[in-house]
Amino acid sequence: MKTVAYQKCINPRCGATFDVGQTLTGCSQCGDLLDIDYNWSNTAVPKSLREFQNRWQNRRFPLDFSGVWRFRDLLPFAADAMICTIGEGQTFLQNAVCLGNHIGMWPGQLWLQYEGMNPSGSFKDNGMTAAFTHARLVGARRVACASTGNTSASLALYASSNGFQGIVFIGSGKIAFGKLSQALDYGARTLQIDGDFDTCLMRVREVAKQLGLYLMNSVNPFRLEGQKSIMYRILESLSWESPDWIIVPGGNLGNCSAFGKAFSELKTLGLIKRIPRLAVINAEGANTLHQLYTAGLRWNAGVIDDARIGAYYAEMDGKGIHPYTVASAIEIGRPVNLKKALRALDVMDGVTCEVTDHEILEAKALIGRFGLGCEPASAATIAGLQRLLKSQIISRSERVACVLTGHGLKDPDATVYYHTGINTKLARTPAAEETWGLRANKPLRVADDLAAIVAAIGADDFDSAAVGGYVPTAADLPFVEY
Ligand code: F0G
């Protein structure tokens, strides 16, 4: 039988290849990251992306229901019988007419890909279904990860529903309770380690090696194969036309790496004409990619300046700098997929951007005001878009798709802090102080007294300007023809 899928070192000077039946989290020759690569000529790939739409007619079949495996011809590394799916990827691209209008974009040009609708409430399920499929393929029984919360929630859910034991490492005081509660409820063995995410990831890699645990972090290349499908669904919603921009928050940089790979493959296969541009948004307090990219670090055909990366980390350690951001999901100083992210930025003619915690929370409140709940890390996309519009890197007339990576109920503390100011742990800069909580919607404390309650509600003075001064009608919604 001809080989379709294999693992391959991303370093072109090495380029070692490995069978998909091996469990690896790095190249055993040179230690670099691995990709899953395909001999496309040995497998049947639809001639047009439109062919995927027909799968939905057959959605009683679980693989055609899944928003990941509906596209299985584009990640053909496992036999159908091996696939672990729980119906992930039923997510939608919403045309954010009012929000777009509010931030000055042309009508109908802002789109939000809401990945909070996944079974565990974040985009991670797209990758977890693929990595669990590989774990089943290699006969693993125990699976582990380090996490800022969403990977662990997703791992715990897939482990409990597919007959694996889940083990998760989380940093102390670094996880939103919505996410922690999921890992506990789904029955994962949960270890709280003294340290941040970067420490946890180093540890879990060591422990996984020693105990033979299957590692589920995004150094696992199979995770990223599943995450490519987020881009397929965006294309599908736009009638298979690429938007001008994809905007995504950057943490461990797995997601943006997967997006770059998705588009590069689609172009190679002749399934798309144009690759959109990419904007990766870092939080200011966890901005390794942005700093290195701004300083000129590039993919450079795979010949990356390792010494420069090493010096950056040495300086970070020397100065005792630890990442800090209210967007705890992306509070990461040593993103493991840095090199793949550089490749994605190269393929997608990308940019990076950093935003303050203040900007993130304001953007989150704005997204909420227009009807979508997302967690702080996801709101970094809109905060980043606002900056990129201001600096005219993105134009008001361009079509932009922002990936809202996690559900608003993942981190209710951040939301309540923003609106009430109670118990806030958030860093405030003097400049931010002036406009702090621009959209704060404080609950009113009222006595249990009819007159007082009526007075507190006040007169009917609702003004549509309060929600952006723009009331959309059905006519505003573009009709997408499939
Ligand atoms: N948004 C959310 C909601 C996340 O949970 C994460 C990562 C990211 C964005 C960043 O994605 O790592 O692919 O660049 N969360 C990981 C976790 C690190 O452990 O849950 P990335």
XYZ file of C-alpha atoms and ligand atoms in Angstrom:
503
model
C 0.000 0.000 0.000
C 1.283 3.457 -0.847
C 2.052 5.748 2.101
C -0.265 8.734 2.371
C 0.695 10.374 5.681
C 4.022 10.584 7.456
C 5.692 12.794 10.068
C 8.386 15.173 8.923
C 10.852 17.484 10.646
C 10.111 21.135 9.816
C 13.801 21.974 9.613
C 14.708 21.776 5.904
C 18.343 21.088 6.792
C 17.172 17.924 8.557
C 13.887 16.900 6.928
C 13.845 13.493 8.660
C 10.630 11.537 8.174
C 8.846 9.134 10.487
C 5.912 6.777 10.262
C 2.552 8.017 11.583
C 2.526 4.957 13.839
C 5.298 6.488 15.962
C 4.592 8.631 19.022
C 6.896 11.631 18.815
C 6.767 15.198 20.058
C 9.865 16.331 18.220
C 12.307 15.166 15.611
C 14.428 12.347 17.060
C 17.320 13.422 14.794
C 17.583 17.165 15.464
C 14.937 17.946 18.101
C 12.949 20.384 15.945
C 9.162 20.405 15.574
C 7.334 17.857 13.445
C 4.663 18.256 10.805
C 2.230 15.750 9.435
C 2.886 15.666 5.724
C 0.990 13.920 2.949
C 1.694 12.321 -0.408
C -1.343 13.900 -1.980
C -0.935 11.881 -5.151
C -1.556 8.692 -3.144
C -4.930 9.784 -1.832
C -8.190 11.032 -3.302
C -8.765 14.733 -2.665
C -11.945 16.454 -3.927
C -11.363 18.601 -7.001
C -13.265 21.486 -5.478
C -13.884 22.590 -1.897
C -17.583 22.752 -2.734
C -17.688 18.968 -2.681
C -17.357 19.087 1.127
C -20.719 20.772 1.471
C -22.548 17.676 0.378
C -21.245 15.802 3.398
C -23.665 17.738 5.575
C -26.586 15.943 3.862
C -25.208 12.769 5.362
C -24.821 14.141 8.893
C -26.391 11.158 10.644
C -23.006 9.581 9.974
C -20.773 10.925 12.810
C -17.769 11.650 10.582
C -19.881 13.805 8.306
C -21.475 15.535 11.288
C -18.111 16.549 12.763
C -16.903 19.950 11.597
C -13.388 18.497 11.594
C -13.855 15.104 9.951
C -16.232 16.379 7.309
C -12.929 17.543 5.812
C -11.099 14.276 6.500
C -9.642 14.115 2.977
C -7.507 17.110 4.002
C -6.099 15.329 7.084
C -5.928 11.734 5.883
C -3.716 10.141 8.531
C -6.113 7.601 10.085
C -8.639 5.015 8.996
C -12.250 6.055 9.647
C -12.655 3.328 12.268
C -9.941 4.923 14.439
C -11.514 8.375 14.626
C -12.501 9.682 18.086
C -15.215 12.263 17.532
C -17.786 13.788 19.844
C -19.378 16.065 17.257
C -16.898 18.949 17.516
C -16.716 21.861 15.118
C -20.389 22.861 14.929
C -19.228 26.447 14.988
C -20.317 29.349 12.894
C -18.995 32.422 11.211
C -21.142 35.358 12.217
C -21.331 38.539 10.241
C -20.808 41.112 12.990
C -22.593 44.019 11.313
C -23.043 46.200 14.400
C -19.648 45.555 15.946
C -17.968 46.162 12.585
C -19.866 49.377 12.157
C -18.993 50.470 15.681
C -15.272 50.074 15.125
C -15.405 51.827 11.779
C -15.381 48.999 9.277
C -17.356 48.979 6.087
C -20.752 47.265 6.401
C -20.612 43.501 6.414
C -16.811 43.217 6.405
C -16.248 41.987 9.963
C -16.844 38.301 10.663
C -16.460 36.389 13.901
C -15.700 32.658 13.950
C -17.158 31.620 17.295
C -15.252 28.547 18.467
C -16.813 28.817 21.926
C -19.626 26.643 20.553
C -17.460 23.527 20.689
C -18.351 20.712 23.154
C -15.810 21.875 25.745
C -16.319 25.562 24.929
C -13.117 26.321 23.032
C -11.332 25.738 19.730
C -9.175 23.080 21.366
C -11.701 20.352 20.535
C -10.792 20.679 16.840
C -7.280 19.557 17.660
C -8.114 17.145 20.444
C -10.296 14.958 18.212
C -7.330 14.541 15.856
C -4.734 13.883 18.565
C -7.002 11.375 20.345
C -7.471 9.618 17.024
C -3.711 9.271 16.784
C -3.511 8.192 20.442
C -5.999 5.418 19.683
C -4.044 4.487 16.569
C -0.856 3.959 18.594
C -2.662 2.170 21.419
C -2.132 4.818 24.114
C -4.155 4.553 27.338
C -3.010 7.534 29.399
C -2.877 11.043 27.976
C -1.439 14.207 29.519
C -1.018 17.931 28.941
C 0.037 21.182 30.567
C -2.552 23.884 30.206
C -3.717 27.393 30.889
C -7.159 25.754 31.119
C -8.768 25.078 27.787
C -6.470 22.301 26.608
C -7.012 20.544 29.931
C -10.804 20.936 29.710
C -10.813 19.549 26.206
C -8.398 16.725 27.022
C -10.484 15.744 30.051
C -13.657 15.659 27.969
C -12.164 13.565 25.156
C -10.441 11.240 27.626
C -13.629 10.548 29.549
C -15.704 10.016 26.425
C -13.212 7.813 24.593
C -11.887 5.526 27.329
C -8.539 7.132 28.197
C -7.162 8.300 31.522
C -6.571 12.056 31.454
C -3.803 13.742 33.440
C -3.480 17.529 33.430
C -0.840 19.915 34.769
C -1.921 23.451 35.630
C 0.024 26.373 37.076
C -0.789 27.695 40.528
C -3.415 30.440 40.534
C -3.189 30.630 36.751
C -6.411 29.062 35.611
C -9.924 30.465 35.187
C -12.375 28.535 37.342
C -14.727 27.710 34.479
C -11.912 25.721 32.902
C -10.669 24.098 36.101
C -14.204 22.977 36.917
C -14.382 21.144 33.585
C -11.198 19.140 34.157
C -12.451 18.172 37.623
C -15.940 17.264 36.464
C -14.719 15.167 33.534
C -12.546 13.206 35.919
C -8.998 14.071 34.839
C -6.242 13.632 37.398
C -5.424 17.288 38.009
C -2.002 18.341 39.248
C -1.424 21.895 40.321
C 2.283 22.695 39.957
C 4.122 25.575 41.601
C 4.893 27.677 38.558
C 3.454 29.081 35.359
C 2.420 27.419 32.103
C 5.942 27.333 30.703
C 7.142 25.443 33.785
C 4.205 23.023 33.593
C 4.868 22.279 29.946
C 8.530 21.515 30.564
C 7.555 19.214 33.419
C 4.805 17.360 31.658
C 7.125 16.631 28.735
C 9.632 15.143 31.159
C 7.002 13.125 33.024
C 5.338 11.926 29.823
C 8.669 10.560 28.650
C 9.324 8.803 31.928
C 5.867 7.261 32.324
C 5.075 6.749 28.643
C 2.090 9.121 28.745
C 0.754 10.326 25.397
C 1.341 14.100 25.228
C -1.601 16.224 24.066
C -0.012 19.686 23.923
C 0.319 21.392 20.567
C 3.891 20.144 20.097
C 1.906 17.086 19.082
C 1.594 17.665 15.329
C -1.675 15.722 15.082
C -3.426 18.389 17.199
C -2.676 20.998 14.573
C -4.105 18.833 11.790
C -7.531 19.080 13.425
C -7.191 22.809 14.006
C -6.782 23.373 10.261
C -10.525 22.742 9.974
C -11.323 26.117 11.594
C -10.079 27.678 8.370
C -12.047 25.248 6.207
C -15.226 26.252 8.009
C -14.489 29.952 7.577
C -13.996 29.385 3.857
C -17.168 27.321 3.683
C -19.180 30.112 5.326
C -17.795 32.589 2.819
C -18.800 30.466 -0.120
C -15.208 29.172 -0.396
C -13.705 32.580 -0.936
C -10.778 33.643 1.200
C -11.295 36.684 3.414
C -8.591 39.363 3.312
C -7.464 38.772 6.884
C -7.559 36.101 9.568
C -6.998 37.414 13.093
C -6.156 35.076 15.956
C -4.774 35.428 19.493
C -1.300 33.997 20.002
C -0.361 31.925 23.056
C 1.549 28.729 22.431
C 1.103 29.570 18.727
C -0.420 26.248 17.678
C -3.547 27.739 16.182
C -1.887 30.294 13.914
C 0.585 27.589 12.840
C -2.275 25.276 11.892
C -3.939 28.061 9.903
C -0.783 28.692 7.885
C -0.485 24.986 7.123
C -4.135 24.767 6.080
C -3.810 27.564 3.548
C -0.453 26.452 2.241
C -1.875 22.962 1.556
C -5.066 24.297 -0.026
C -2.986 26.432 -2.362
C -0.709 23.507 -3.250
C -3.762 21.404 -4.007
C -5.170 24.151 -6.211
C -8.318 24.387 -4.048
C -8.029 28.130 -3.344
C -6.789 31.001 -5.456
C -5.684 33.394 -2.765
C -4.211 33.013 0.729
C -5.551 35.529 3.264
C -3.195 37.571 5.409
C -2.671 36.670 9.056
C -2.551 38.854 12.166
C -1.405 37.182 15.389
C -2.262 39.168 18.516
C -0.187 38.874 21.685
C -1.041 40.295 25.075
C 1.485 42.970 25.990
C 2.607 41.004 29.044
C 3.170 37.796 27.038
C 4.537 39.076 23.765
C 7.475 36.877 22.793
C 6.335 36.437 19.187
C 5.591 40.116 18.713
C 8.919 41.179 20.164
C 10.994 38.749 18.144
C 9.045 39.359 14.937
C 9.320 43.119 15.316
C 13.047 42.715 15.891
C 13.271 40.972 12.524
C 13.179 37.262 13.326
C 11.786 35.437 10.282
C 11.128 31.941 8.976
C 13.827 32.538 6.386
C 13.096 29.365 4.395
C 13.408 27.356 7.597
C 16.881 28.593 8.480
C 15.891 30.308 11.709
C 18.229 32.278 13.933
C 18.175 29.920 16.935
C 20.828 31.943 18.767
C 18.550 34.970 18.742
C 15.684 33.019 20.267
C 18.034 31.560 22.868
C 19.351 35.019 23.761
C 15.797 36.327 24.135
C 14.881 33.595 26.600
C 18.157 33.999 28.469
C 17.416 37.696 28.873
C 13.874 36.953 30.024
C 15.210 34.538 32.644
C 18.046 36.871 33.617
C 15.634 39.704 34.312
C 13.210 37.371 36.062
C 10.426 38.258 33.617
C 7.331 36.084 33.825
C 4.419 36.515 31.458
C 1.403 38.285 32.915
C -1.952 39.070 31.372
C -5.617 39.126 32.329
C -6.065 36.856 29.291
C -4.747 33.878 31.255
C -5.237 31.537 28.265
C -2.362 33.241 26.440
C -0.126 33.941 29.427
C 2.823 32.141 27.851
C 6.441 33.300 27.584
C 8.003 30.415 25.657
C 5.609 29.498 22.860
C 6.553 26.009 21.689
C 5.295 26.544 18.161
C 7.269 29.746 17.605
C 9.019 28.408 14.499
C 5.839 27.117 12.916
C 4.218 30.480 13.661
C 7.044 32.201 11.789
C 6.357 29.877 8.883
C 2.628 30.724 8.998
C 3.444 34.448 9.030
C 5.647 33.857 6.000
C 3.041 31.854 4.070
C 0.239 34.285 4.929
C 2.183 37.540 4.605
C 1.391 38.091 8.254
C 1.773 40.719 10.937
C 1.951 40.586 14.706
C 0.506 43.017 17.192
C 0.362 43.428 20.956
C -2.508 44.800 23.030
C -2.786 45.842 26.660
C -4.987 44.120 29.230
C -7.084 47.258 29.252
C -7.673 47.050 25.506
C -8.501 43.354 25.801
C -11.158 43.925 28.461
C -12.696 46.870 26.630
C -12.854 44.803 23.440
C -14.386 41.905 25.348
C -17.106 44.174 26.733
C -17.733 45.518 23.252
C -18.095 42.029 21.767
C -20.455 41.186 24.618
C -22.464 44.360 24.070
C -23.146 43.187 20.538
C -24.245 39.768 21.656
C -21.351 37.310 21.765
C -19.677 36.099 24.932
C -16.009 35.271 24.663
C -13.129 34.980 27.080
C -10.417 37.665 27.327
C -7.882 35.908 25.071
C -10.444 35.775 22.266
C -11.178 39.480 22.623
C -7.525 40.208 21.886
C -8.542 39.741 18.233
C -10.873 42.744 18.222
C -8.458 44.797 20.320
C -5.764 43.936 17.773
C -8.036 44.748 14.851
C -8.713 48.176 16.357
C -4.988 48.837 16.536
C -4.369 47.548 13.025
C -7.173 49.728 11.644
C -5.709 52.724 13.418
C -2.249 52.105 12.020
C -3.834 51.471 8.589
C -2.283 48.042 8.279
C -5.821 46.750 7.829
C -8.182 48.880 5.782
C -11.807 49.513 6.715
C -12.914 48.035 3.420
C -11.171 44.689 3.855
C -12.962 41.507 4.835
C -11.730 40.317 8.206
C -12.419 37.059 10.061
C -11.546 37.040 13.772
C -11.375 33.714 15.585
C -13.137 33.917 18.954
C -11.314 31.023 20.536
C -13.199 30.432 23.793
C -16.609 30.869 25.387
C -17.390 33.817 27.690
C -18.441 31.535 30.540
C -14.944 30.069 30.739
C -13.766 33.055 32.744
C -16.705 34.843 34.368
C -14.374 36.399 36.956
C -12.744 38.600 34.333
C -16.150 39.816 33.196
C -17.454 40.523 36.678
C -14.228 42.305 37.608
C -14.544 44.510 34.565
C -18.119 45.521 35.268
C -17.930 45.885 39.031
C -14.276 46.595 39.716
C -14.631 44.223 42.652
C -11.599 42.327 43.757
C -9.736 43.121 40.631
C -6.342 41.513 40.175
C -5.858 43.268 36.873
C -2.849 45.360 36.045
C -3.809 48.967 35.385
C -1.618 51.414 33.613
C -2.076 55.150 34.361
C -3.274 55.792 30.794
C -5.789 53.002 31.053
C -7.137 54.395 34.311
C -8.821 57.331 32.585
C -11.102 55.194 30.478
C -11.231 52.183 32.723
C -14.436 50.214 32.362
C -15.832 52.345 29.565
C -18.746 49.945 29.226
C -18.916 48.926 32.878
C -22.457 47.832 33.663
C -22.580 47.767 37.431
C -25.424 45.935 39.140
C -27.487 48.354 41.236
C -28.013 47.586 44.878
C -31.677 48.258 45.685
C -33.759 47.722 48.808
C -36.596 45.219 48.539
C -39.052 48.053 48.099
C -41.391 48.583 45.126
C -40.883 52.344 44.823
C -37.121 52.027 45.124
C -37.028 49.307 42.449
C -39.189 51.349 40.065
C -36.993 54.395 40.658
C -33.853 52.374 40.035
C -35.156 51.123 36.678
C -35.902 54.731 35.739
C -37.684 56.230 32.751
C -37.840 54.578 29.346
C -34.820 56.343 27.947
C -33.354 53.488 25.915
C -31.316 54.867 23.119
C -30.051 52.650 20.316
C -26.875 54.736 20.367
C -26.062 52.828 23.524
C -25.511 49.741 21.399
C -23.549 51.503 18.747
C -26.169 53.796 17.288
C -26.916 51.350 14.574
C -29.845 48.981 14.464
C -29.413 46.323 11.820
C -32.221 44.848 9.814
C -32.360 41.606 7.899
C -31.386 43.555 4.798
C -27.970 44.218 6.307
C -27.114 40.575 6.398
C -25.269 39.524 3.298
C -26.723 36.578 1.463
C -24.048 33.988 0.966
C -24.745 31.743 -1.958
C -23.397 28.216 -1.723
N -7.423 31.455 23.006
C -7.759 30.604 23.978
C -9.133 30.698 24.539
C -6.839 29.638 24.441
O -7.195 28.797 25.398
C -5.553 29.610 23.890
C -4.558 28.654 24.343
C -5.258 30.521 22.871
C -6.205 31.427 22.453
C -3.935 30.542 22.213
O -3.830 29.531 21.261
O -1.801 28.410 22.074
O -2.694 27.942 19.822
O -1.650 30.141 20.325
N -4.674 27.919 25.362
C -3.754 26.857 25.733
C -4.318 26.031 26.857
C -2.372 27.274 25.902
O -3.551 25.425 27.609
O -5.523 25.945 26.996
P -2.404 28.987 20.847
